[in-house]
Structure formats: C-alpha cells, structure tokens
C-alpha cells in the first residue's frame, strides 16, 4: 500500500500542484476512492466466519400516532405507521486498526473502513469523515499494538450529551453477556479525556472485567482482538429496548422513591441555535402552573438525574437536554420545534419509556435549526392546559377509586 501511495503523490505532483497545502487537499479528496475501501459487518462475517452474538431480536411496533407529522430529511427512513427495530448484535474481529480521531474509525488491516464503526450509512458521509485521517500515520507509521480484547463505545458525535447517553453508553450492555463475561479483561479504548457524563455513567455501568485504557488522539492502533459493539438505537431514533432500560435504571437511578412533582422548562438561552426569543414571556405563563426554568449546563449530571427522576411534566425545544426524559417515569413531554418538521430522537426515546410525548410547532416558515425563534405563547398554553386538565382529572379518578 505505501508504494502505491508514493506513486500517487508523484502523479499529483506532475500535475503542477505547487502548493503543499493544495497537494494535501487534493490527496485527501482522492485518497478514499484510491486507497481506503469501505466494508461492513456482513461482508466481514462472510470473510472471517466471525460469530454474531445477538443481544436483541428485531421487532416492530405501531407508530401511527405520527402519521400526520413530517419528518426531517435525515429521518425519512423512520416515517412510517410501523417502527421496525433491527436485531442488535456484537462480534469479535482480529487484526483491526483503530484510528482514534473524533469519529473513532475501525479499519481492516487492508485499510477498509468498517461503516458501522462510524455510525453513518451512506458512502458520501463516510467519504467526508475519512478525510480527517492522517495519511502518514495510517500508511507509514508503525501502529502501536494492543494485545488481548479491546472495544470502542464512542461514536462520531461523542461530545453531544444525547449521543453519549443514548447511543454510546448503552453499547456497554453487550459486555454484560456471555461470552464477554468470561474474558478476564477487556480494554475500553478512550482517546483524550472522559466527559463528565461519561465519567458518571461508566463508573456505574462498566462490568468488573472491563477496564478503561486511554490512548492518544489521532493515532492508529493495531488491535489483536476487537469486539465490535452495535448501537442499541437506530440513526435518528432513541428507542431503547425495555430490558436495557431496566438494567440502566438499576445501575444509575436514585434508590429512593420518586416524588413526581417537578414541572420543568428546559432553557436553551445559551445555545447557538434553536432557542426561544420570548422565553421570559413563556415562563411568566408557565410559572402559574408550577413550572420552573432550568439551564441544564449549570447542573451536574447527578443533579440532572435527580431533577428528572421526579419529573411530572417536561417542556423543551429539541436539543440534548431532552435526553434526560430517560430518568422520568410516565411523564408528559412537550417538545417544541422551530418549524413544521420533527427530528424524532426524543419521540422514540419517550415511546420506549412509556411517556406521553407531544409536539408543538412554532412557525411553519422556520428552518429546523433556526438560531432563534418565537413561540405563540397563547397557543402553547392552550395546548398545555388541555394536557394538565387530563392529568388532574385522571388523578382525581385514581383518588376516587382508592377511596
């Protein structure tokens, strides 16, 4: 491979590309098609005879309640009256290269990127993210060898609280099953530092035989045995299997009884996009119904867990803070979108948790990632009052039955 790369560099130089920067850019534009292939788990299973360890079988559930909603473009594959969840599995591959960039790319020893390791499904997306690879480190440098069993749980958006909590941490659940519990030690590879969320949840979720091994960022490692962990969720969906939710609750939830009294407005005032211009006006109305406003970036992870553990009603604009619905029980959730399309991560997460999840659309003319937008406070409050009346009527009925 290196001699072919040298030949290719010479060929580009012969095209009178004088600038080193332009040479590197041109090389990166073309290196994917010429030197780095794409493969996937199914192909590797055929080639290596590796055994898939199934964690969850595929299943389907009714999704007709969103039939009148318009899904954002990237989620069109989920726009159906039926939600189909594929089977979830893991497998062990030998002689795998791990490139410890922010996208955590796994490659075969013949430099084929494993599509599932990045978490993206299109060739175009893979081509875009592969450009971050340092070609010298990949093709010419000696790769540090890591013996034994290793795995990677992070994905290409690890810094985001949602992807950490709902996509990455659940992958650890694979390692609680056989044959992994019988392996004396498994390395969980972490490049750079742990985020506060990772530190909090990994401390509680890691099996005793799994040890964190810190590696340098943007380097290539040769793994003797790599356990490839498939996400429990799908792209654009936060739906989690019930068995995992129960396990997660046992490991991370407070041990006290719930006090379901918190009515929460998640503020995005400090966010770069999707924040409500007239949030103060909205809050002045919500406070009459016992709502309090929270800027979640000011709370520790543990404080967020405690807050949402006692949640009765949660209102928020689509954003990572909505991930905390996972700590609530039978909650009412109102998710606000700037425009007329939905991004269904939290809807499907709520569905798996048994929450009542509703949508509110601010203005059909807005973009889904509008920087700042206004909500019609009167319209939102009318929707909220109907929901609260249903809750109060149900509570009165329950009291009557008990008496």
mmCIF file of C-alpha atoms in Angstrom:
data_model
loop_
_atom_site.group_PDB
_atom_site.id
_atom_site.type_symbol
_atom_site.label_atom_id
_atom_site.label_comp_id
_atom_site.label_asym_id
_atom_site.label_seq_id
_atom_site.Cartn_x
_atom_site.Cartn_y
_atom_site.Cartn_z
ATOM 1 C CA UNK A 1 0.000 0.000 0.000
ATOM 2 C CA UNK A 2 2.683 2.639 0.852
ATOM 3 C CA UNK A 3 4.446 2.238 -2.513
ATOM 4 C CA UNK A 4 1.139 2.798 -4.321
ATOM 5 C CA UNK A 5 0.575 5.921 -2.229
ATOM 6 C CA UNK A 6 4.057 7.267 -3.115
ATOM 7 C CA UNK A 7 3.338 6.656 -6.799
ATOM 8 C CA UNK A 8 0.046 8.501 -6.478
ATOM 9 C CA UNK A 9 1.709 11.504 -4.787
ATOM 10 C CA UNK A 10 4.249 11.687 -7.617
ATOM 11 C CA UNK A 11 1.430 11.595 -10.146
ATOM 12 C CA UNK A 12 -0.311 14.530 -8.467
ATOM 13 C CA UNK A 13 2.953 16.485 -8.302
ATOM 14 C CA UNK A 14 3.379 16.008 -12.042
ATOM 15 C CA UNK A 15 0.130 17.911 -12.496
ATOM 16 C CA UNK A 16 1.912 21.109 -11.405
ATOM 17 C CA UNK A 17 0.282 21.414 -8.000
ATOM 18 C CA UNK A 18 2.950 23.597 -6.425
ATOM 19 C CA UNK A 19 1.438 24.351 -3.038
ATOM 20 C CA UNK A 20 1.987 21.717 -0.349
ATOM 21 C CA UNK A 21 -1.401 22.577 1.145
ATOM 22 C CA UNK A 22 -3.107 22.134 -2.225
ATOM 23 C CA UNK A 23 -1.238 18.864 -2.679
ATOM 24 C CA UNK A 24 -2.523 17.566 0.653
ATOM 25 C CA UNK A 25 -6.077 18.746 -0.061
ATOM 26 C CA UNK A 26 -6.070 17.102 -3.479
ATOM 27 C CA UNK A 27 -4.663 13.921 -1.999
ATOM 28 C CA UNK A 28 -7.345 13.842 0.693
ATOM 29 C CA UNK A 29 -10.074 14.401 -1.877
ATOM 30 C CA UNK A 30 -8.973 11.359 -3.843
ATOM 31 C CA UNK A 31 -7.488 9.028 -1.249
ATOM 32 C CA UNK A 32 -10.817 7.446 -0.305
ATOM 33 C CA UNK A 33 -11.565 6.063 -3.734
ATOM 34 C CA UNK A 34 -7.949 5.132 -4.445
ATOM 35 C CA UNK A 35 -6.603 3.732 -1.188
ATOM 36 C CA UNK A 36 -9.227 3.299 1.524
ATOM 37 C CA UNK A 37 -12.103 0.989 0.804
ATOM 38 C CA UNK A 38 -15.420 0.539 2.566
ATOM 39 C CA UNK A 39 -16.650 -2.663 4.102
ATOM 40 C CA UNK A 40 -19.393 -3.597 6.532
ATOM 41 C CA UNK A 41 -20.074 -6.158 9.212
ATOM 42 C CA UNK A 42 -21.977 -8.560 6.946
ATOM 43 C CA UNK A 43 -19.086 -8.695 4.477
ATOM 44 C CA UNK A 44 -16.580 -9.288 7.277
ATOM 45 C CA UNK A 45 -18.691 -12.067 8.772
ATOM 46 C CA UNK A 46 -18.622 -13.866 5.421
ATOM 47 C CA UNK A 47 -14.872 -13.388 5.055
ATOM 48 C CA UNK A 48 -13.790 -14.213 8.609
ATOM 49 C CA UNK A 49 -16.557 -16.571 9.768
ATOM 50 C CA UNK A 50 -16.849 -14.435 12.920
ATOM 51 C CA UNK A 51 -19.878 -15.289 15.042
ATOM 52 C CA UNK A 52 -22.534 -12.657 15.652
ATOM 53 C CA UNK A 53 -23.647 -12.556 19.293
ATOM 54 C CA UNK A 54 -27.282 -11.430 19.194
ATOM 55 C CA UNK A 55 -28.370 -9.180 22.051
ATOM 56 C CA UNK A 56 -31.882 -8.269 20.895
ATOM 57 C CA UNK A 57 -34.081 -9.692 18.165
ATOM 58 C CA UNK A 58 -35.706 -7.426 15.595
ATOM 59 C CA UNK A 59 -39.214 -6.223 16.414
ATOM 60 C CA UNK A 60 -41.954 -3.893 15.155
ATOM 61 C CA UNK A 61 -44.343 -1.569 16.980
ATOM 62 C CA UNK A 62 -47.200 0.707 15.976
ATOM 63 C CA UNK A 63 -46.159 4.238 15.051
ATOM 64 C CA UNK A 64 -49.409 5.544 13.558
ATOM 65 C CA UNK A 65 -49.584 8.449 16.042
ATOM 66 C CA UNK A 66 -47.049 10.377 13.941
ATOM 67 C CA UNK A 67 -48.734 9.723 10.587
ATOM 68 C CA UNK A 68 -49.630 13.418 10.250
ATOM 69 C CA UNK A 69 -46.116 14.601 11.144
ATOM 70 C CA UNK A 70 -43.419 15.489 8.644
ATOM 71 C CA UNK A 71 -40.032 14.020 9.486
ATOM 72 C CA UNK A 72 -36.837 15.963 8.785
ATOM 73 C CA UNK A 73 -34.938 14.705 5.724
ATOM 74 C CA UNK A 74 -32.345 12.632 7.612
ATOM 75 C CA UNK A 75 -35.148 10.757 9.412
ATOM 76 C CA UNK A 76 -37.328 9.921 6.400
ATOM 77 C CA UNK A 77 -36.427 6.246 6.754
ATOM 78 C CA UNK A 78 -38.414 6.244 10.041
ATOM 79 C CA UNK A 79 -41.519 7.930 8.603
ATOM 80 C CA UNK A 80 -43.971 5.027 8.686
ATOM 81 C CA UNK A 81 -47.021 3.719 10.541
ATOM 82 C CA UNK A 82 -44.801 0.879 11.756
ATOM 83 C CA UNK A 83 -41.490 1.296 13.585
ATOM 84 C CA UNK A 84 -39.101 -1.516 12.713
ATOM 85 C CA UNK A 85 -36.138 -2.106 15.001
ATOM 86 C CA UNK A 86 -33.393 -4.343 13.599
ATOM 87 C CA UNK A 87 -31.657 -7.057 15.593
ATOM 88 C CA UNK A 88 -28.759 -5.875 17.758
ATOM 89 C CA UNK A 89 -25.541 -7.867 17.903
ATOM 90 C CA UNK A 90 -21.817 -7.778 18.585
ATOM 91 C CA UNK A 91 -18.898 -9.769 17.230
ATOM 92 C CA UNK A 92 -15.148 -10.158 17.666
ATOM 93 C CA UNK A 93 -12.753 -9.430 14.792
ATOM 94 C CA UNK A 94 -8.996 -9.979 14.743
ATOM 95 C CA UNK A 95 -6.231 -7.668 13.488
ATOM 96 C CA UNK A 96 -8.304 -4.481 13.357
ATOM 97 C CA UNK A 97 -6.920 -0.948 13.066
ATOM 98 C CA UNK A 98 -8.406 1.749 15.292
ATOM 99 C CA UNK A 99 -7.902 5.357 14.236
ATOM 100 C CA UNK A 100 -8.553 7.424 17.373
ATOM 101 C CA UNK A 101 -9.994 10.532 15.740
ATOM 102 C CA UNK A 102 -13.216 12.196 16.864
ATOM 103 C CA UNK A 103 -15.059 9.758 14.596
ATOM 104 C CA UNK A 104 -13.436 6.622 16.068
ATOM 105 C CA UNK A 105 -12.911 4.745 12.820
ATOM 106 C CA UNK A 106 -12.241 0.998 12.704
ATOM 107 C CA UNK A 107 -10.455 -0.384 9.644
ATOM 108 C CA UNK A 108 -9.359 -3.805 8.476
ATOM 109 C CA UNK A 109 -5.631 -4.467 8.082
ATOM 110 C CA UNK A 110 -6.143 -3.911 4.327
ATOM 111 C CA UNK A 111 -7.325 -0.341 5.081
ATOM 112 C CA UNK A 112 -11.051 -0.834 4.562
ATOM 113 C CA UNK A 113 -13.130 1.333 6.876
ATOM 114 C CA UNK A 114 -15.894 -0.539 8.691
ATOM 115 C CA UNK A 115 -19.003 1.524 8.001
ATOM 116 C CA UNK A 116 -20.801 0.627 11.245
ATOM 117 C CA UNK A 117 -17.910 1.911 13.364
ATOM 118 C CA UNK A 118 -18.651 5.480 12.287
ATOM 119 C CA UNK A 119 -22.384 5.051 12.669
ATOM 120 C CA UNK A 120 -23.207 6.531 9.278
ATOM 121 C CA UNK A 121 -24.910 4.670 6.488
ATOM 122 C CA UNK A 122 -24.053 6.472 3.253
ATOM 123 C CA UNK A 123 -20.886 6.306 1.204
ATOM 124 C CA UNK A 124 -20.912 10.098 0.818
ATOM 125 C CA UNK A 125 -20.927 10.574 4.606
ATOM 126 C CA UNK A 126 -18.094 8.085 5.052
ATOM 127 C CA UNK A 127 -16.005 9.865 2.425
ATOM 128 C CA UNK A 128 -16.484 13.163 4.231
ATOM 129 C CA UNK A 129 -15.351 11.872 7.620
ATOM 130 C CA UNK A 130 -12.463 9.756 6.397
ATOM 131 C CA UNK A 131 -10.620 12.933 5.350
ATOM 132 C CA UNK A 132 -9.652 13.540 8.965
ATOM 133 C CA UNK A 133 -7.288 10.549 8.893
ATOM 134 C CA UNK A 134 -3.614 11.461 8.928
ATOM 135 C CA UNK A 135 -2.354 9.502 5.939
ATOM 136 C CA UNK A 136 1.223 9.394 7.172
ATOM 137 C CA UNK A 137 0.150 7.862 10.487
ATOM 138 C CA UNK A 138 -2.097 5.353 8.756
ATOM 139 C CA UNK A 139 0.175 4.165 5.937
ATOM 140 C CA UNK A 140 3.734 4.838 7.092
ATOM 141 C CA UNK A 141 3.947 4.987 10.892
ATOM 142 C CA UNK A 142 4.253 1.861 12.983
ATOM 143 C CA UNK A 143 0.960 1.199 14.744
ATOM 144 C CA UNK A 144 1.066 0.565 18.496
ATOM 145 C CA UNK A 145 -0.093 -2.961 19.202
ATOM 146 C CA UNK A 146 -2.764 -3.549 21.850
ATOM 147 C CA UNK A 147 -2.958 -7.197 22.848
ATOM 148 C CA UNK A 148 -5.989 -9.031 24.178
ATOM 149 C CA UNK A 149 -9.570 -7.880 23.746
ATOM 150 C CA UNK A 150 -10.485 -4.244 23.080
ATOM 151 C CA UNK A 151 -13.649 -2.345 22.215
ATOM 152 C CA UNK A 152 -14.752 1.190 21.351
ATOM 153 C CA UNK A 153 -18.090 2.576 22.544
ATOM 154 C CA UNK A 154 -17.837 6.164 21.319
ATOM 155 C CA UNK A 155 -19.333 7.296 18.036
ATOM 156 C CA UNK A 156 -18.792 10.256 15.731
ATOM 157 C CA UNK A 157 -20.785 12.661 17.924
ATOM 158 C CA UNK A 158 -19.492 11.632 21.309
ATOM 159 C CA UNK A 159 -19.330 15.195 22.673
ATOM 160 C CA UNK A 160 -23.103 15.507 22.442
ATOM 161 C CA UNK A 161 -24.947 14.529 25.648
ATOM 162 C CA UNK A 162 -27.683 12.673 23.724
ATOM 163 C CA UNK A 163 -25.264 10.549 21.715
ATOM 164 C CA UNK A 164 -23.212 9.814 24.824
ATOM 165 C CA UNK A 165 -26.200 8.824 26.968
ATOM 166 C CA UNK A 166 -28.489 7.171 24.419
ATOM 167 C CA UNK A 167 -26.147 5.840 21.696
ATOM 168 C CA UNK A 168 -22.771 5.152 23.325
ATOM 169 C CA UNK A 169 -23.310 4.166 26.972
ATOM 170 C CA UNK A 170 -25.930 1.515 26.038
ATOM 171 C CA UNK A 171 -23.310 -0.304 23.919
ATOM 172 C CA UNK A 172 -21.633 -1.316 27.177
ATOM 173 C CA UNK A 173 -24.646 -3.557 27.871
ATOM 174 C CA UNK A 174 -23.277 -6.056 25.318
ATOM 175 C CA UNK A 175 -20.351 -6.757 27.649
ATOM 176 C CA UNK A 176 -22.645 -7.988 30.434
ATOM 177 C CA UNK A 177 -23.469 -11.037 28.329
ATOM 178 C CA UNK A 178 -21.585 -14.212 27.518
ATOM 179 C CA UNK A 179 -19.037 -14.843 26.106
ATOM 180 C CA UNK A 180 -17.686 -11.450 27.223
ATOM 181 C CA UNK A 181 -18.238 -12.009 30.944
ATOM 182 C CA UNK A 182 -15.832 -14.961 30.764
ATOM 183 C CA UNK A 183 -12.993 -12.874 29.313
ATOM 184 C CA UNK A 184 -10.597 -11.909 32.150
ATOM 185 C CA UNK A 185 -10.018 -8.357 30.902
ATOM 186 C CA UNK A 186 -11.415 -6.175 28.123
ATOM 187 C CA UNK A 187 -9.960 -2.777 27.205
ATOM 188 C CA UNK A 188 -12.447 0.034 26.618
ATOM 189 C CA UNK A 189 -10.434 2.431 24.463
ATOM 190 C CA UNK A 190 -10.850 6.134 25.236
ATOM 191 C CA UNK A 191 -8.984 8.789 23.254
ATOM 192 C CA UNK A 192 -8.458 12.019 25.164
ATOM 193 C CA UNK A 193 -10.339 12.773 28.355
ATOM 194 C CA UNK A 194 -13.652 11.484 29.632
ATOM 195 C CA UNK A 195 -16.553 13.904 29.581
ATOM 196 C CA UNK A 196 -18.368 14.479 32.881
ATOM 197 C CA UNK A 197 -21.295 12.398 31.579
ATOM 198 C CA UNK A 198 -19.021 9.531 30.533
ATOM 199 C CA UNK A 199 -17.260 9.553 33.882
ATOM 200 C CA UNK A 200 -20.565 9.493 35.778
ATOM 201 C CA UNK A 201 -22.226 6.703 33.778
ATOM 202 C CA UNK A 202 -19.220 4.500 33.013
ATOM 203 C CA UNK A 203 -18.410 4.322 36.718
ATOM 204 C CA UNK A 204 -21.858 2.815 37.258
ATOM 205 C CA UNK A 205 -22.248 0.785 34.066
ATOM 206 C CA UNK A 206 -18.908 -0.907 33.344
ATOM 207 C CA UNK A 207 -18.727 -4.637 34.135
ATOM 208 C CA UNK A 208 -15.898 -5.506 36.538
ATOM 209 C CA UNK A 209 -13.747 -7.118 33.827
ATOM 210 C CA UNK A 210 -13.828 -4.027 31.567
ATOM 211 C CA UNK A 211 -11.019 -1.523 32.122
ATOM 212 C CA UNK A 212 -10.642 1.904 30.565
ATOM 213 C CA UNK A 213 -7.459 2.237 28.519
ATOM 214 C CA UNK A 214 -6.597 5.783 27.478
ATOM 215 C CA UNK A 215 -4.987 6.188 24.063
ATOM 216 C CA UNK A 216 -3.640 9.221 22.231
ATOM 217 C CA UNK A 217 -5.926 11.161 19.947
ATOM 218 C CA UNK A 218 -5.495 10.974 16.159
ATOM 219 C CA UNK A 219 -3.249 7.919 16.237
ATOM 220 C CA UNK A 220 -3.584 4.483 14.704
ATOM 221 C CA UNK A 221 -3.587 1.342 16.865
ATOM 222 C CA UNK A 222 -3.385 -2.321 15.882
ATOM 223 C CA UNK A 223 -5.889 -4.327 17.950
ATOM 224 C CA UNK A 224 -5.291 -8.045 18.429
ATOM 225 C CA UNK A 225 -8.993 -8.698 19.039
ATOM 226 C CA UNK A 226 -11.677 -6.032 18.610
ATOM 227 C CA UNK A 227 -15.195 -6.502 19.994
ATOM 228 C CA UNK A 228 -17.454 -4.511 17.663
ATOM 229 C CA UNK A 229 -20.448 -3.243 19.647
ATOM 230 C CA UNK A 230 -23.561 -2.397 17.658
ATOM 231 C CA UNK A 231 -25.686 0.518 18.957
ATOM 232 C CA UNK A 232 -28.967 -0.414 20.619
ATOM 233 C CA UNK A 233 -30.580 2.552 18.861
ATOM 234 C CA UNK A 234 -31.062 3.455 15.204
ATOM 235 C CA UNK A 235 -29.894 6.527 13.313
ATOM 236 C CA UNK A 236 -32.220 9.422 14.330
ATOM 237 C CA UNK A 237 -34.112 7.281 16.854
ATOM 238 C CA UNK A 238 -33.641 6.984 20.611
ATOM 239 C CA UNK A 239 -35.851 3.915 21.038
ATOM 240 C CA UNK A 240 -34.217 1.624 23.622
ATOM 241 C CA UNK A 241 -35.172 -1.999 24.458
ATOM 242 C CA UNK A 242 -37.063 -2.459 27.721
ATOM 243 C CA UNK A 243 -34.511 -4.944 29.071
ATOM 244 C CA UNK A 244 -31.751 -2.374 28.719
ATOM 245 C CA UNK A 245 -33.869 0.420 30.260
ATOM 246 C CA UNK A 246 -34.463 -1.739 33.350
ATOM 247 C CA UNK A 247 -30.742 -2.507 33.605
ATOM 248 C CA UNK A 248 -29.835 1.173 33.211
ATOM 249 C CA UNK A 249 -32.358 2.167 35.878
ATOM 250 C CA UNK A 250 -30.987 -0.405 38.309
ATOM 251 C CA UNK A 251 -27.434 0.861 37.818
ATOM 252 C CA UNK A 252 -27.918 4.644 37.670
ATOM 253 C CA UNK A 253 -31.240 5.779 39.174
ATOM 254 C CA UNK A 254 -31.601 7.082 42.753
ATOM 255 C CA UNK A 255 -32.638 4.335 45.174
ATOM 256 C CA UNK A 256 -35.268 6.495 46.900
ATOM 257 C CA UNK A 257 -38.944 6.644 45.911
ATOM 258 C CA UNK A 258 -39.979 9.166 43.283
ATOM 259 C CA UNK A 259 -41.718 12.406 44.161
ATOM 260 C CA UNK A 260 -43.333 13.235 40.816
ATOM 261 C CA UNK A 261 -43.888 16.942 41.290
ATOM 262 C CA UNK A 262 -41.313 18.676 39.064
ATOM 263 C CA UNK A 263 -42.671 20.663 36.134
ATOM 264 C CA UNK A 264 -39.658 21.561 34.045
ATOM 265 C CA UNK A 265 -38.945 24.043 31.264
ATOM 266 C CA UNK A 266 -35.551 23.316 29.710
ATOM 267 C CA UNK A 267 -33.953 26.617 28.729
ATOM 268 C CA UNK A 268 -31.701 26.881 25.668
ATOM 269 C CA UNK A 269 -30.827 30.552 26.171
ATOM 270 C CA UNK A 270 -27.123 29.790 25.980
ATOM 271 C CA UNK A 271 -27.403 27.560 22.904
ATOM 272 C CA UNK A 272 -26.120 28.578 19.471
ATOM 273 C CA UNK A 273 -29.356 27.512 17.789
ATOM 274 C CA UNK A 274 -32.992 26.668 18.490
ATOM 275 C CA UNK A 275 -33.554 28.995 21.438
ATOM 276 C CA UNK A 276 -36.824 30.796 22.166
ATOM 277 C CA UNK A 277 -36.670 34.587 21.817
ATOM 278 C CA UNK A 278 -39.672 35.191 24.064
ATOM 279 C CA UNK A 279 -38.748 32.586 26.673
ATOM 280 C CA UNK A 280 -39.334 35.050 29.528
ATOM 281 C CA UNK A 281 -42.889 35.668 28.334
ATOM 282 C CA UNK A 282 -43.493 31.936 28.087
ATOM 283 C CA UNK A 283 -42.059 31.373 31.555
ATOM 284 C CA UNK A 284 -44.297 34.026 33.101
ATOM 285 C CA UNK A 285 -47.297 31.964 31.984
ATOM 286 C CA UNK A 286 -45.813 28.561 32.808
ATOM 287 C CA UNK A 287 -44.902 29.638 36.353
ATOM 288 C CA UNK A 288 -48.625 29.973 37.089
ATOM 289 C CA UNK A 289 -48.854 26.206 36.675
ATOM 290 C CA UNK A 290 -45.862 25.378 38.840
ATOM 291 C CA UNK A 291 -43.202 25.200 36.142
ATOM 292 C CA UNK A 292 -39.595 26.163 36.849
ATOM 293 C CA UNK A 293 -36.918 27.011 34.315
ATOM 294 C CA UNK A 294 -33.591 25.170 34.261
ATOM 295 C CA UNK A 295 -30.395 25.787 32.306
ATOM 296 C CA UNK A 296 -29.030 22.264 32.353
ATOM 297 C CA UNK A 297 -25.457 23.320 31.580
ATOM 298 C CA UNK A 298 -25.421 24.820 35.098
ATOM 299 C CA UNK A 299 -26.252 21.465 36.701
ATOM 300 C CA UNK A 300 -24.006 18.466 37.269
ATOM 301 C CA UNK A 301 -25.007 15.147 35.699
ATOM 302 C CA UNK A 302 -26.099 13.864 39.104
ATOM 303 C CA UNK A 303 -28.256 16.960 39.664
ATOM 304 C CA UNK A 304 -29.923 16.420 36.296
ATOM 305 C CA UNK A 305 -30.658 12.786 37.168
ATOM 306 C CA UNK A 306 -32.261 13.842 40.474
ATOM 307 C CA UNK A 307 -34.288 16.631 38.825
ATOM 308 C CA UNK A 308 -35.786 14.492 36.079
ATOM 309 C CA UNK A 309 -36.261 11.462 38.328
ATOM 310 C CA UNK A 310 -39.047 13.483 39.963
ATOM 311 C CA UNK A 311 -40.405 14.993 36.744
ATOM 312 C CA UNK A 312 -44.122 15.118 36.075
ATOM 313 C CA UNK A 313 -44.082 17.413 33.036
ATOM 314 C CA UNK A 314 -41.166 18.318 30.761
ATOM 315 C CA UNK A 315 -41.188 21.095 28.163
ATOM 316 C CA UNK A 316 -38.229 21.865 25.938
ATOM 317 C CA UNK A 317 -37.041 22.754 22.483
ATOM 318 C CA UNK A 318 -35.471 19.856 20.599
ATOM 319 C CA UNK A 319 -31.931 19.508 21.965
ATOM 320 C CA UNK A 320 -29.631 17.289 24.001
ATOM 321 C CA UNK A 321 -31.214 18.275 27.328
ATOM 322 C CA UNK A 322 -34.318 16.336 26.333
ATOM 323 C CA UNK A 323 -32.256 13.139 26.761
ATOM 324 C CA UNK A 324 -32.995 13.415 30.486
ATOM 325 C CA UNK A 325 -36.527 12.118 29.902
ATOM 326 C CA UNK A 326 -34.851 8.711 30.350
ATOM 327 C CA UNK A 327 -34.804 9.324 34.125
ATOM 328 C CA UNK A 328 -38.524 10.163 34.379
ATOM 329 C CA UNK A 329 -41.484 7.825 34.742
ATOM 330 C CA UNK A 330 -44.850 8.199 32.982
ATOM 331 C CA UNK A 331 -44.091 11.834 32.258
ATOM 332 C CA UNK A 332 -45.838 14.312 29.995
ATOM 333 C CA UNK A 333 -43.368 15.620 27.437
ATOM 334 C CA UNK A 334 -43.935 18.605 25.146
ATOM 335 C CA UNK A 335 -41.179 19.004 22.552
ATOM 336 C CA UNK A 336 -41.008 22.332 20.730
ATOM 337 C CA UNK A 337 -39.756 22.613 17.147
ATOM 338 C CA UNK A 338 -38.957 25.890 15.365
ATOM 339 C CA UNK A 339 -40.617 24.831 12.110
ATOM 340 C CA UNK A 340 -43.026 22.177 10.830
ATOM 341 C CA UNK A 341 -40.696 19.145 10.762
ATOM 342 C CA UNK A 342 -39.822 16.788 13.587
ATOM 343 C CA UNK A 343 -36.457 15.271 14.481
ATOM 344 C CA UNK A 344 -37.693 12.071 16.151
ATOM 345 C CA UNK A 345 -34.843 11.148 18.549
ATOM 346 C CA UNK A 346 -36.749 12.041 21.727
ATOM 347 C CA UNK A 347 -40.170 10.988 20.482
ATOM 348 C CA UNK A 348 -38.907 7.421 20.024
ATOM 349 C CA UNK A 349 -36.997 7.562 23.319
ATOM 350 C CA UNK A 350 -40.200 8.629 25.081
ATOM 351 C CA UNK A 351 -42.131 5.906 23.313
ATOM 352 C CA UNK A 352 -39.747 3.257 24.654
ATOM 353 C CA UNK A 353 -40.143 4.717 28.165
ATOM 354 C CA UNK A 354 -43.946 4.958 28.143
ATOM 355 C CA UNK A 355 -44.125 8.768 28.266
ATOM 356 C CA UNK A 356 -46.890 10.833 26.665
ATOM 357 C CA UNK A 357 -44.890 12.762 24.050
ATOM 358 C CA UNK A 358 -46.479 15.700 22.205
ATOM 359 C CA UNK A 359 -45.131 18.186 19.651
ATOM 360 C CA UNK A 360 -45.533 21.954 19.339
ATOM 361 C CA UNK A 361 -44.573 23.708 16.087
ATOM 362 C CA UNK A 362 -43.633 27.376 16.403
ATOM 363 C CA UNK A 363 -43.804 28.602 12.796
ATOM 364 C CA UNK A 364 -44.025 26.536 9.616
ATOM 365 C CA UNK A 365 -41.771 29.024 7.818
ATOM 366 C CA UNK A 366 -38.845 28.396 10.185
ATOM 367 C CA UNK A 367 -35.871 26.164 9.477
ATOM 368 C CA UNK A 368 -35.423 23.143 11.756
ATOM 369 C CA UNK A 369 -32.150 24.631 13.047
ATOM 370 C CA UNK A 370 -33.362 28.218 13.329
ATOM 371 C CA UNK A 371 -30.963 30.169 15.529
ATOM 372 C CA UNK A 372 -33.719 31.928 17.483
ATOM 373 C CA UNK A 373 -37.485 31.904 17.104
ATOM 374 C CA UNK A 374 -40.662 32.983 18.885
ATOM 375 C CA UNK A 375 -43.482 30.773 20.082
ATOM 376 C CA UNK A 376 -47.133 31.696 20.202
ATOM 377 C CA UNK A 377 -47.461 31.649 23.987
ATOM 378 C CA UNK A 378 -51.273 31.698 23.967
ATOM 379 C CA UNK A 379 -51.449 28.744 21.577
ATOM 380 C CA UNK A 380 -48.880 26.765 23.570
ATOM 381 C CA UNK A 381 -50.676 27.470 26.840
ATOM 382 C CA UNK A 382 -53.997 26.306 25.399
ATOM 383 C CA UNK A 383 -52.377 23.006 24.411
ATOM 384 C CA UNK A 384 -50.746 22.755 27.841
ATOM 385 C CA UNK A 385 -53.983 23.461 29.738
ATOM 386 C CA UNK A 386 -55.745 20.599 27.959
ATOM 387 C CA UNK A 387 -52.929 18.242 28.913
ATOM 388 C CA UNK A 388 -52.870 19.419 32.526
ATOM 389 C CA UNK A 389 -56.646 19.067 32.820
ATOM 390 C CA UNK A 390 -56.355 15.461 31.655
ATOM 391 C CA UNK A 391 -53.665 14.816 34.285
ATOM 392 C CA UNK A 392 -55.741 16.400 37.074
ATOM 393 C CA UNK A 393 -58.920 14.545 36.055
ATOM 394 C CA UNK A 394 -57.014 11.265 35.976
ATOM 395 C CA UNK A 395 -55.531 11.981 39.423
ATOM 396 C CA UNK A 396 -58.997 12.697 40.838
ATOM 397 C CA UNK A 397 -60.309 9.441 39.356
ATOM 398 C CA UNK A 398 -57.442 7.494 40.931
ATOM 399 C CA UNK A 399 -58.138 9.073 44.347
ATOM 400 C CA UNK A 400 -61.828 8.208 43.986
ATOM 401 C CA UNK A 401 -61.013 4.585 43.170
ATOM 402 C CA UNK A 402 -58.722 4.302 46.187
ATOM 403 C CA UNK A 403 -61.471 5.668 48.440
#
